[in-house]
XYZ file of C-alpha atoms in Angstrom:
278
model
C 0.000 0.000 0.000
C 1.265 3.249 -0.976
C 0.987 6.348 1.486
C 1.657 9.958 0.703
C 2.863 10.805 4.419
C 2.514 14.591 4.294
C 0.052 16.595 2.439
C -2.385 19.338 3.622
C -6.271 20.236 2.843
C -7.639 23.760 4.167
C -10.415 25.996 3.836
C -9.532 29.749 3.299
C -12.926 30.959 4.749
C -12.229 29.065 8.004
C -9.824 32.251 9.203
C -6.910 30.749 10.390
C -4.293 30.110 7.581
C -2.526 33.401 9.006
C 0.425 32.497 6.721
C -1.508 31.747 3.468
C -2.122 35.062 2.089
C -3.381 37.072 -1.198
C 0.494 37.627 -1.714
C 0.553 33.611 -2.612
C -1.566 33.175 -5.198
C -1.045 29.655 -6.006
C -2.208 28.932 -2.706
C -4.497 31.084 -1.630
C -7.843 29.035 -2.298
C -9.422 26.153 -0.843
C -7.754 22.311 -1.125
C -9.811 19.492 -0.305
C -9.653 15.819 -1.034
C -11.535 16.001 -4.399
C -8.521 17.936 -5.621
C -6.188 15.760 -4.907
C -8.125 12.679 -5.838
C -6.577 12.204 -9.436
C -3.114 12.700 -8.357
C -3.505 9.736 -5.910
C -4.851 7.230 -8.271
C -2.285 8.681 -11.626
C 0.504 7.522 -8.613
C -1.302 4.043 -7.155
C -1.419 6.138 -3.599
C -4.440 4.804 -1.729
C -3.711 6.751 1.347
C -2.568 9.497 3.322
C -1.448 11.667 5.984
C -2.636 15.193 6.404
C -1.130 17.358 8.546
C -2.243 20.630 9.897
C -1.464 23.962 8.358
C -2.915 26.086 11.057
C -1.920 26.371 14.736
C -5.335 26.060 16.174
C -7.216 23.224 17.538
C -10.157 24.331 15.581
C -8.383 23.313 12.372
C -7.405 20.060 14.068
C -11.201 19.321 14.601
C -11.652 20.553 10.711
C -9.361 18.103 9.758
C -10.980 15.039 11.458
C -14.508 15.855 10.481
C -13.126 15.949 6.782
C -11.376 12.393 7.477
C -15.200 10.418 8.501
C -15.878 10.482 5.167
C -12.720 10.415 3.043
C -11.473 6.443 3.166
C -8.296 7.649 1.378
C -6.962 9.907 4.594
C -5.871 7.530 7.278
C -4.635 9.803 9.804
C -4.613 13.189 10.723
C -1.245 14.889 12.312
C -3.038 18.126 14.665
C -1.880 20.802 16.740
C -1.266 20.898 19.971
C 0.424 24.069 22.136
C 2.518 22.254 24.339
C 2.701 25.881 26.918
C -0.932 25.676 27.346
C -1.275 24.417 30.393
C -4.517 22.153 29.564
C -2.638 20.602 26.335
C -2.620 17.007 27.922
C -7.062 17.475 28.315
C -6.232 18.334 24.768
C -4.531 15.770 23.462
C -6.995 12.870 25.279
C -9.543 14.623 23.980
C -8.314 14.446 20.136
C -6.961 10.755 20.720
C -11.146 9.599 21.141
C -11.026 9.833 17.202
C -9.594 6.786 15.421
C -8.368 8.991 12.942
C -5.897 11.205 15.510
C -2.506 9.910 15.034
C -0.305 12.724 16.904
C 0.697 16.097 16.282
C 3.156 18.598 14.914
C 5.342 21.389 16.842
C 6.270 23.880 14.482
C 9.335 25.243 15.640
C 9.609 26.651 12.241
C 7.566 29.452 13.096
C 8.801 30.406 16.674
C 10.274 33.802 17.616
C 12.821 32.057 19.581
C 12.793 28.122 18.665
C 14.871 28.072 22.381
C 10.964 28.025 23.863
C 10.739 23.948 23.157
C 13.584 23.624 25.795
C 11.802 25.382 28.566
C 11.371 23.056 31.987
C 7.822 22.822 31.175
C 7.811 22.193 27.303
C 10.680 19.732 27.941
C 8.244 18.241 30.447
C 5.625 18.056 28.030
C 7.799 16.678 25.263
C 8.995 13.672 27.736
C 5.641 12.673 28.715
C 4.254 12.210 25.192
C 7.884 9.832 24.839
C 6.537 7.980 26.980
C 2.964 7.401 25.825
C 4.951 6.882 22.459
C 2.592 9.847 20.743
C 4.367 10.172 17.289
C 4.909 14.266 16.944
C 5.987 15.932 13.792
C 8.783 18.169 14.103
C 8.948 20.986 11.398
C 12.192 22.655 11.898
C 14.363 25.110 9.646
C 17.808 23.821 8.693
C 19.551 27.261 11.094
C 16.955 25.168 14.371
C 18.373 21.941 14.122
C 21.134 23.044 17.104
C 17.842 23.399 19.281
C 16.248 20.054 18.043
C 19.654 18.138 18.899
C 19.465 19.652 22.825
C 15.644 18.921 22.627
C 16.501 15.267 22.138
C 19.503 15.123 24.542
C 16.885 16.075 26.957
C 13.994 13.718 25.519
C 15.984 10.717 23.896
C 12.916 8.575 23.339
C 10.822 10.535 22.035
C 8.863 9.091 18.869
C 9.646 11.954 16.035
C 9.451 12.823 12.415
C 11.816 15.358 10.658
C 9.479 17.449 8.044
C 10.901 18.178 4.739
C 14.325 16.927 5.539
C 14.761 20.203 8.432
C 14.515 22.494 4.942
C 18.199 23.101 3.996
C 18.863 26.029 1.507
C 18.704 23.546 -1.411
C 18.630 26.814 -3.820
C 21.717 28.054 -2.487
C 23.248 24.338 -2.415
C 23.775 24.479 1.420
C 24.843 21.223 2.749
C 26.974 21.791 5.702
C 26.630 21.748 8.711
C 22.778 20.454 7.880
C 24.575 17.209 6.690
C 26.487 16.284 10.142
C 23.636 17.995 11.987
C 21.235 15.586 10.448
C 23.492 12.500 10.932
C 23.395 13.412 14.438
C 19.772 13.441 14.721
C 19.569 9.931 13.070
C 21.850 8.583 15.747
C 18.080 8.929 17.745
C 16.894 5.305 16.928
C 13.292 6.729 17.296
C 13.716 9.834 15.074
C 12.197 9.357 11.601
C 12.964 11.915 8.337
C 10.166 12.596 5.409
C 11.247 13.252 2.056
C 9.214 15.921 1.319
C 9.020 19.658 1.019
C 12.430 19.640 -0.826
C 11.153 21.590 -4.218
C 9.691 24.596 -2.387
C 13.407 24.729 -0.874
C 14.887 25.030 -4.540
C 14.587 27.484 -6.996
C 11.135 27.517 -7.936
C 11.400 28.492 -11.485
C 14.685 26.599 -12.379
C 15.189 23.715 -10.577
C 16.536 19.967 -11.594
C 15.799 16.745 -10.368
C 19.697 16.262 -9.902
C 19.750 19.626 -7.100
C 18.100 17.254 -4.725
C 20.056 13.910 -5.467
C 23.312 14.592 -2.274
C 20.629 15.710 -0.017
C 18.104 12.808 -0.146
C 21.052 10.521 -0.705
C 21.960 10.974 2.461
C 19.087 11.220 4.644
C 18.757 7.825 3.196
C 22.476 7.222 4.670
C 21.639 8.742 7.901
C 18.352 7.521 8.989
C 18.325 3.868 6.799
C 15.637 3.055 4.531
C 13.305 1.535 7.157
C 13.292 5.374 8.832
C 12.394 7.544 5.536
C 8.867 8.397 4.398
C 7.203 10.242 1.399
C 5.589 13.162 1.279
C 4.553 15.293 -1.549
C 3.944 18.466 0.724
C 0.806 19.014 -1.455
C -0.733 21.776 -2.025
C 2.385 23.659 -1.005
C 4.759 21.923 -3.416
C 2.562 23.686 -6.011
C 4.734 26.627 -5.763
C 7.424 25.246 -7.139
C 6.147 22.114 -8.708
C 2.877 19.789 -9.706
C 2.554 16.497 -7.810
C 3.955 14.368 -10.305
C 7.095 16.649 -10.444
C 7.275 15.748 -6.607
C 6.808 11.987 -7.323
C 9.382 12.189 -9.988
C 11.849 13.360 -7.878
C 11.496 11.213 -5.153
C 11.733 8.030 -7.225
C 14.595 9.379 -9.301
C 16.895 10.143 -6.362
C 16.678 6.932 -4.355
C 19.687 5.352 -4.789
C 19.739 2.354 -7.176
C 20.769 -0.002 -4.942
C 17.382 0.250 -2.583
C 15.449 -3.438 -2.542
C 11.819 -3.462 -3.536
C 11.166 -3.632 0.169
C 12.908 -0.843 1.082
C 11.220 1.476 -1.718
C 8.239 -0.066 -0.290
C 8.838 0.937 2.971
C 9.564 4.142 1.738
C 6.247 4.850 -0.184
C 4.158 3.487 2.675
C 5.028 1.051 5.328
C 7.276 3.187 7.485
C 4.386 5.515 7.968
C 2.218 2.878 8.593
C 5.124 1.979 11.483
C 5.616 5.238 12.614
C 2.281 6.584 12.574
C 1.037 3.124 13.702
C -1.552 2.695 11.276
C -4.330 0.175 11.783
C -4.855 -2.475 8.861
């Protein structure tokens, strides 16, 4: 079973999208499953993740109600504030839906990405290790210093790198996001997607070969059975349609991955990670 493991659906009228403005054309309009539907089938993808694109519960609770009637979403990454002090009555409260399969900090957006390692974030962080609640991590390549200290503190905890920690792929940057990203994979329970790579290119002019050293060696670092795809959809569209983003993914892997491992890849580490029922 294939499994896109990142993708988004919103509803502009719903008033929290902060980010998604007029200024973005491309994106500034409603995505929901229907327009996805014939990208999924042209690719043999029967399901996915979707992940929230708005730090509000209220879009959380969007995003589940959407997933009761769309077979082809099997789980739903929400949000979750982890310095509200009711977050845990939150985060039971979500988990009721068969559908809730964790949630995402984005330390992407923080003022100071130094707030996940206050005493009571840290505290937060370490008790959702040890329910084993898988969390999304979206993190800019310049934060990944403050994710490394976050899991010195919190070495269990069950995590996914978004879009590879978004190195400068325009600008070729590779080091220190290379070592830095070895050194998260040392974390046995620290996953990576490949996604959101084109929207870190040059959106007009880039080649499938700009991305080949980078997801070469997340597939070094983290091992094939610790790698998912992601097509970052609708937001790839800025740089690139969904079969550019499948097209890249496939042509990158190296040539000496098994079937199994490709298949791991496309589906059965989320399945793993998110722990996906049959």
């Amino acid at each position: 079973m294939r499994i896109d493991a990142h993708q988004h659906y919103w509803k502009i009228s719903r008033g929290d999208y902060g980010w998604i403005t007029t200024d973005i054309g491309t994106l500034y309009r409603d995505f929901l499953p229907g327009d996805l539907e014939s990208d999924l089938t042209a690719h043999d993808i029967s399901k996915t993740i979707v992940v929230q694109a708005a730090p509000t519960i209220a879009e959380t609770e969007f995003l589940l109600a959407l997933s009761e009637n769309q077979p082809s979403i099997a789980g739903v990454v929400g949000w979750l504030d982890l310095v509200d002090p009711d977050h845990e009555e939150q985060f039971r409260r979500l988990s009721q839906h068969p559908k809730f399969v964790g949630f995402r900090v984005m330390i992407q957006d923080m003022e100071d990405p130094t707030e996940i390692l206050e005493p009571d974030v840290v505290d937060a962080f370490q008790r959702y290790a040890q329910m084993d609640v898988p969390v999304d991590l979206l993190v800019k390549a310049n934060q990944i210093p403050v994710l490394i200290k976050l899991l010195e503190a919190v070495p269990g905890l069950r995590g996914v790198i978004d879009h590879i920690a978004k190195p400068n792929i325009a600008l070729g940057d590779y080091e220190p996001w290379a070592s830095q990203m070895t050194e998260l994979a040392s974390y046995p329970s620290i996953y990576c997607k490949l996604s959101g790579m084109v929207t870190e290119a040059d959106h007009r002019h880039w080649k499938s070969a700009d991305f080949a050293q980078y997801v070469d060696h997340v597939i070094q670092s983290f091992g094939a059975t610790r790698v998912m795809y992601g097509s970052d959809w609708p937001v790839c569209l800025m740089a690139a349609s969904y079969d550019d983003v499948w097209r890249v993914a496939n042509e990158n892997l190296p040539a000496t991955l098994t079937e199994a491992e490709r298949a791991a890849i496309f589906g059965n580490n989320a399945v793993s990670f998110y722990k996906l029922k049959a």
